[in-house]
Short mmCIF file of C-alpha atoms in Angstrom, two decimals:
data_model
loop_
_atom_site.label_atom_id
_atom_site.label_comp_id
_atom_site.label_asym_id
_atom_site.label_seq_id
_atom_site.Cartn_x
_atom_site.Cartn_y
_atom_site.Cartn_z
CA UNK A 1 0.00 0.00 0.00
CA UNK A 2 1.16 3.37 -0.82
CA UNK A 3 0.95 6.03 1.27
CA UNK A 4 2.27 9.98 2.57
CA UNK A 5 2.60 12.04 5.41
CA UNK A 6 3.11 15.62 5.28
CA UNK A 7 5.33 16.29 9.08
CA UNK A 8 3.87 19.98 9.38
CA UNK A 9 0.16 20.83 9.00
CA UNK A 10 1.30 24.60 8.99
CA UNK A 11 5.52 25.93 8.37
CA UNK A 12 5.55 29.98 9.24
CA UNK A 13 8.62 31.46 7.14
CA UNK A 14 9.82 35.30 6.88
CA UNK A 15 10.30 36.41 3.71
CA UNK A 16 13.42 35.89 2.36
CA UNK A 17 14.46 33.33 4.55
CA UNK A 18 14.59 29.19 3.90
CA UNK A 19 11.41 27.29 3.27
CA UNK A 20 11.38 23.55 4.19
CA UNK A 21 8.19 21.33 3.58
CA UNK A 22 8.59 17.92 4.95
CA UNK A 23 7.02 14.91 3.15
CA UNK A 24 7.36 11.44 4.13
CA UNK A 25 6.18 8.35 1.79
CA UNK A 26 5.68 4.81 1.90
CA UNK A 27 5.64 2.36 -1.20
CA UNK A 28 5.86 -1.48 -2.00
CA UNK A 29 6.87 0.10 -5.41
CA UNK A 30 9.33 2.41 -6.95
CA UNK A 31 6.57 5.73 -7.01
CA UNK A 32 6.53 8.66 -8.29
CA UNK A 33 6.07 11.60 -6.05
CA UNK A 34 4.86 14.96 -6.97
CA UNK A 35 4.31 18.22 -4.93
CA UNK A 36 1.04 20.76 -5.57
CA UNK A 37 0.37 24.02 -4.62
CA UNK A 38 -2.88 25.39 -4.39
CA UNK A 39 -3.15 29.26 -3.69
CA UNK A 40 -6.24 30.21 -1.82
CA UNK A 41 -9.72 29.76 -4.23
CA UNK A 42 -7.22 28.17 -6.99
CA UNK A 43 -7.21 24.66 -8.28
CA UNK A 44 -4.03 22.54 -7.80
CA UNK A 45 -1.12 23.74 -9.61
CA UNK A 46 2.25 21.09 -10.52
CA UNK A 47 4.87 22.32 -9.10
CA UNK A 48 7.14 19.42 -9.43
CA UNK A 49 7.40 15.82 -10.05
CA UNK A 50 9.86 12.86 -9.65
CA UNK A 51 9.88 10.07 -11.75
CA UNK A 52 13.17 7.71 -11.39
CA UNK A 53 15.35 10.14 -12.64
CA UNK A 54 17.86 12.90 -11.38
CA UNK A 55 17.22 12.30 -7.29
CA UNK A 56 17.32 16.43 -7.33
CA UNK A 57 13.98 18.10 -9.04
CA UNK A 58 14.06 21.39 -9.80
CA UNK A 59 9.79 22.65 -9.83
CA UNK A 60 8.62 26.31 -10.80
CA UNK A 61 9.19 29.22 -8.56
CA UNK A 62 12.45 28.12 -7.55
CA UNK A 63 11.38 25.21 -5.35
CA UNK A 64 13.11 21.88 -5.27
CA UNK A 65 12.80 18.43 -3.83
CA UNK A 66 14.97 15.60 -3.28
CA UNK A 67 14.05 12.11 -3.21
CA UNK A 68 15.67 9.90 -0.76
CA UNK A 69 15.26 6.24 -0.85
CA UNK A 70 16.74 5.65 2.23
CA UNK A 71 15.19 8.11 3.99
CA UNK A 72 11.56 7.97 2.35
CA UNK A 73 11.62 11.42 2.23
CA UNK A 74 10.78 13.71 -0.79
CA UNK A 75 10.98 17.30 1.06
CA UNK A 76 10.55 20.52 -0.57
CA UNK A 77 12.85 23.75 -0.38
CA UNK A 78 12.98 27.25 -1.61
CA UNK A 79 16.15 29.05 -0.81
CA UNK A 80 14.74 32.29 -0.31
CA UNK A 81 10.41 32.90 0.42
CA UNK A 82 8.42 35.36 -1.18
CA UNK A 83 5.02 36.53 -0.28
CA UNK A 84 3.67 34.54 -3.33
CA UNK A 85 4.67 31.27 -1.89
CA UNK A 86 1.73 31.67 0.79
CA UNK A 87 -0.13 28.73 0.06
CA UNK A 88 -1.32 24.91 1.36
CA UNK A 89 1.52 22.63 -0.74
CA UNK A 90 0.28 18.91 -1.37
CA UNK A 91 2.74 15.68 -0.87
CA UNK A 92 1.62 13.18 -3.68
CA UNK A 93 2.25 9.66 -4.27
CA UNK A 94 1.46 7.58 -7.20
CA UNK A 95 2.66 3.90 -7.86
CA UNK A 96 1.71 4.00 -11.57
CA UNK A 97 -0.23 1.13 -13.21
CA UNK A 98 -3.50 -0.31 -13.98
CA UNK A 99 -5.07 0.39 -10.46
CA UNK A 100 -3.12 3.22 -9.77
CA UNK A 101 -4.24 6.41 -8.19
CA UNK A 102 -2.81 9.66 -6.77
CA UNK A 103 -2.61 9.68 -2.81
CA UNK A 104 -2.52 12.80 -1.91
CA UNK A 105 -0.65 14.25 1.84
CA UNK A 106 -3.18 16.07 4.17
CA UNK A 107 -1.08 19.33 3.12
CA UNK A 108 1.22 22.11 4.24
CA UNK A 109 -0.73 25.36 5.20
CA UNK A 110 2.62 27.96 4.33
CA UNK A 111 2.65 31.59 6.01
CA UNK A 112 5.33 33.89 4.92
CA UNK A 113 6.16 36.89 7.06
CA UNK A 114 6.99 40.16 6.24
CA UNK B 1 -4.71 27.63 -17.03
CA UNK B 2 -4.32 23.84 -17.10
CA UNK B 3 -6.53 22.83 -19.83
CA UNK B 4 -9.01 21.06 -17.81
CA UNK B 5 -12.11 22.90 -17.73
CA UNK B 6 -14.93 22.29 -15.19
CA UNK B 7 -18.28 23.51 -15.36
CA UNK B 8 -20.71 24.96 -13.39
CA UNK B 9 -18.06 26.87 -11.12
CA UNK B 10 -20.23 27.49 -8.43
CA UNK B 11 -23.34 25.96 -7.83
CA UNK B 12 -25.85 26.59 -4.68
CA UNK B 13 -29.11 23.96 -4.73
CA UNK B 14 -31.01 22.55 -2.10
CA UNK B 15 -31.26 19.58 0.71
CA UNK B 16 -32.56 16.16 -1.10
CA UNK B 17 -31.63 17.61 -5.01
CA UNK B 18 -29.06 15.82 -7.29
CA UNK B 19 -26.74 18.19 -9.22
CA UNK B 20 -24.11 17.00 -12.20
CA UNK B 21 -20.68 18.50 -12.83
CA UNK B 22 -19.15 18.55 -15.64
CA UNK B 23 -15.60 18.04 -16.51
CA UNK B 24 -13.42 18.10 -20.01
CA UNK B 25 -9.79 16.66 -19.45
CA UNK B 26 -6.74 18.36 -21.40
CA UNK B 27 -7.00 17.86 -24.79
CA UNK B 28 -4.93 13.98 -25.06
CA UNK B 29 -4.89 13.14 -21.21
CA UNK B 30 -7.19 9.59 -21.40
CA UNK B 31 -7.20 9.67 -17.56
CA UNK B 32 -9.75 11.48 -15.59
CA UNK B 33 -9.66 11.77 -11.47
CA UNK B 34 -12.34 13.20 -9.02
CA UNK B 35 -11.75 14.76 -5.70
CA UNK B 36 -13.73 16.59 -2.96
CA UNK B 37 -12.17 19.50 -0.90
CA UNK B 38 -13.81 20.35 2.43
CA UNK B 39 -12.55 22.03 4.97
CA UNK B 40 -12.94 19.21 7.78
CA UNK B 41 -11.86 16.51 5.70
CA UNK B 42 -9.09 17.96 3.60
CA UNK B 43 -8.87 16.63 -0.14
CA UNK B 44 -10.34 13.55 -0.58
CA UNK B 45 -10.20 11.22 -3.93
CA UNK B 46 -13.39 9.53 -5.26
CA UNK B 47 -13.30 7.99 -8.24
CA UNK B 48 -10.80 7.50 -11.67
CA UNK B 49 -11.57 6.99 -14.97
CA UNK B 50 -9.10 5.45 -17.46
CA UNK B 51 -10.08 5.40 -21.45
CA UNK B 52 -14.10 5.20 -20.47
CA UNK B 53 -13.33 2.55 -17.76
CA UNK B 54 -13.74 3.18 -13.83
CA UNK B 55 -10.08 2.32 -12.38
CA UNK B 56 -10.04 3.18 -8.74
CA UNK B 57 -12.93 4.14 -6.37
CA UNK B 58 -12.09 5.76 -3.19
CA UNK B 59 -14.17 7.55 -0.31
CA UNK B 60 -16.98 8.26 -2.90
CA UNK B 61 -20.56 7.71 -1.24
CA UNK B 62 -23.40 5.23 -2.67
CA UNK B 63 -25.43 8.67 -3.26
CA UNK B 64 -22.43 9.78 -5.96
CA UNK B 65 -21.73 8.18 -9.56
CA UNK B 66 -19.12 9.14 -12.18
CA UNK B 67 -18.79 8.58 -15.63
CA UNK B 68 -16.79 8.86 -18.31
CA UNK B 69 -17.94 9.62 -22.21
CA UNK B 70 -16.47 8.76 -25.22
CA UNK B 71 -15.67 11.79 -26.06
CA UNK B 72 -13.08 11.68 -22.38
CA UNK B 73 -15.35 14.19 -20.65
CA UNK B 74 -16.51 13.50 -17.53
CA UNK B 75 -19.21 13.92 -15.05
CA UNK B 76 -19.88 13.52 -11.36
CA UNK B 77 -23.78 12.90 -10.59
CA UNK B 78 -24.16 13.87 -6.55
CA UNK B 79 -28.15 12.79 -5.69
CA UNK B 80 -29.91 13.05 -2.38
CA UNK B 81 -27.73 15.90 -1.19
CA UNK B 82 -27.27 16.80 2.13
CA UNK B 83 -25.62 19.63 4.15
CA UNK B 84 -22.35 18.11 4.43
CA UNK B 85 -22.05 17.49 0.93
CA UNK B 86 -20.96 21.12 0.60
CA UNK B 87 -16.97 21.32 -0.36
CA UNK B 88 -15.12 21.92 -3.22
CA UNK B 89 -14.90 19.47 -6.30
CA UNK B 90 -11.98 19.07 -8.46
CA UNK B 91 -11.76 17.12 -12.04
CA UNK B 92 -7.96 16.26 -12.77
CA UNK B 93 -6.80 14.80 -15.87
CA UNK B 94 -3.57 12.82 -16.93
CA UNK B 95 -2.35 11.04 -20.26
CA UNK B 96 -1.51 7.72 -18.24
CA UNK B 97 -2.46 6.69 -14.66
CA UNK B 98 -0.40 7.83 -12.31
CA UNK B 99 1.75 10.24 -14.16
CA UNK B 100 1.41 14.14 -12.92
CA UNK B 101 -2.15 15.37 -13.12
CA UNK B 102 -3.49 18.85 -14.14
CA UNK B 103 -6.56 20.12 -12.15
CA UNK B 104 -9.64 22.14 -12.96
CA UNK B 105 -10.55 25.32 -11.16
CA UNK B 106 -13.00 23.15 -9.16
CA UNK B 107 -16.44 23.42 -8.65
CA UNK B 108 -18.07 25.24 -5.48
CA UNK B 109 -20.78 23.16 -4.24
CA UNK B 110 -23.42 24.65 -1.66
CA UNK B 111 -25.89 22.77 -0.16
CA UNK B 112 -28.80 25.22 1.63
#
């Protein structure tokens, strides 16, 4: 069974500082993980996805994630927050296959500071 | 914009009515997911459709049914609605299962 856990239900930043969104998984398969943002009254927007490939993913809006096998972790980081990166960011899962579906985290409710 | 497009976006009906929303995928993606966003149960999947064929079901109630057309499009029938049914719906699409999905805008459901 597949599974994620998002550690933080809200992260509280100051603009300009570090932003680090913790994401756990779980997976009897090699997944794919992807993480969503999803501004307030917006749908869910991509912002990056990992697939087997480089183990670093650069996203949009200068956020990356790195997957760690060993770890199960897939966490996301900005060097630097802006105001615009207020926003609840989504943890996904996905095995891939014929009965496949997305699991998604319980999000990441992100506050950036002035 | 994603390409998906959902339709009504926000729709306020009454206790005991059924309501349909509509959703068209990206133009290509074969793969069609629903999900409901409330506040007290976060985002929650219901049901995926692959080519026309149902693929995964998951906290979608007996009172809800899905489809999927020819054509890709999709719809999500919600009958005997209640209070709680009130949340946000969102229509995702994706060329295969399981690859990255692209959501709708969602549709606002109210339930007076």
């Amino acid at each position: 069974a597949q599974s994620v856990t998002q550690l933080d239900s809200h992260v509280s930043v100051s603009e300009g500082t570090p932003v680090l969104l913790r994401c756990n998984y779980s997976s009897s398969y090699s997944p794919s993980l992807f993480w969503y943002v999803q501004h307030p009254n917006k749908g869910l927007q991509l912002l990056l996805k990992y697939t087997s490939a480089a183990t670093l993913v650069k996203g949009i809006n200068g956020f990356e994630a790195e997957f760690k096998k060993s770890e199960t972790s897939f966490h996301l980081t900005k060097p630097s927050a802006h105001m615009s990166d207020a926003a609840e960011y989504f943890c996904v899962v996905s095995r891939g296959g014929a009965t496949n579906k997305l699991i998604f985290g319980t999000g990441t409710l992100l506050a950036v500071q002035p | 914009d994603s390409g998906v497009t959902q339709t009504p976006k926000h729709l306020i009906t009454a206790t005991g009515q059924r309501v349909t929303l509509r959703c068209s995928p990206r133009s290509g993606d074969l793969s069609v997911y629903w999900y409901q966003q409330s506040l007290d149960q976060g985002l929650q999947f219901l049901i995926q459709y692959y080519n026309g064929e149902e693929r995964a079901k998951g906290n979608i109630l007996e009172r809800f049914s899905a489809q999927q057309f020819p054509d890709l499009h999709s719809e999500l029938n919600l009958s005997s609605l209640e209070l709680g049914d009130s949340a946000l719906y969102f229509c995702a699409s994706s060329f295969h299962e399981g690859t990255e999905a692209f959501f709708g805008q969602g549709t606002r459901l109210t339930v007076v």
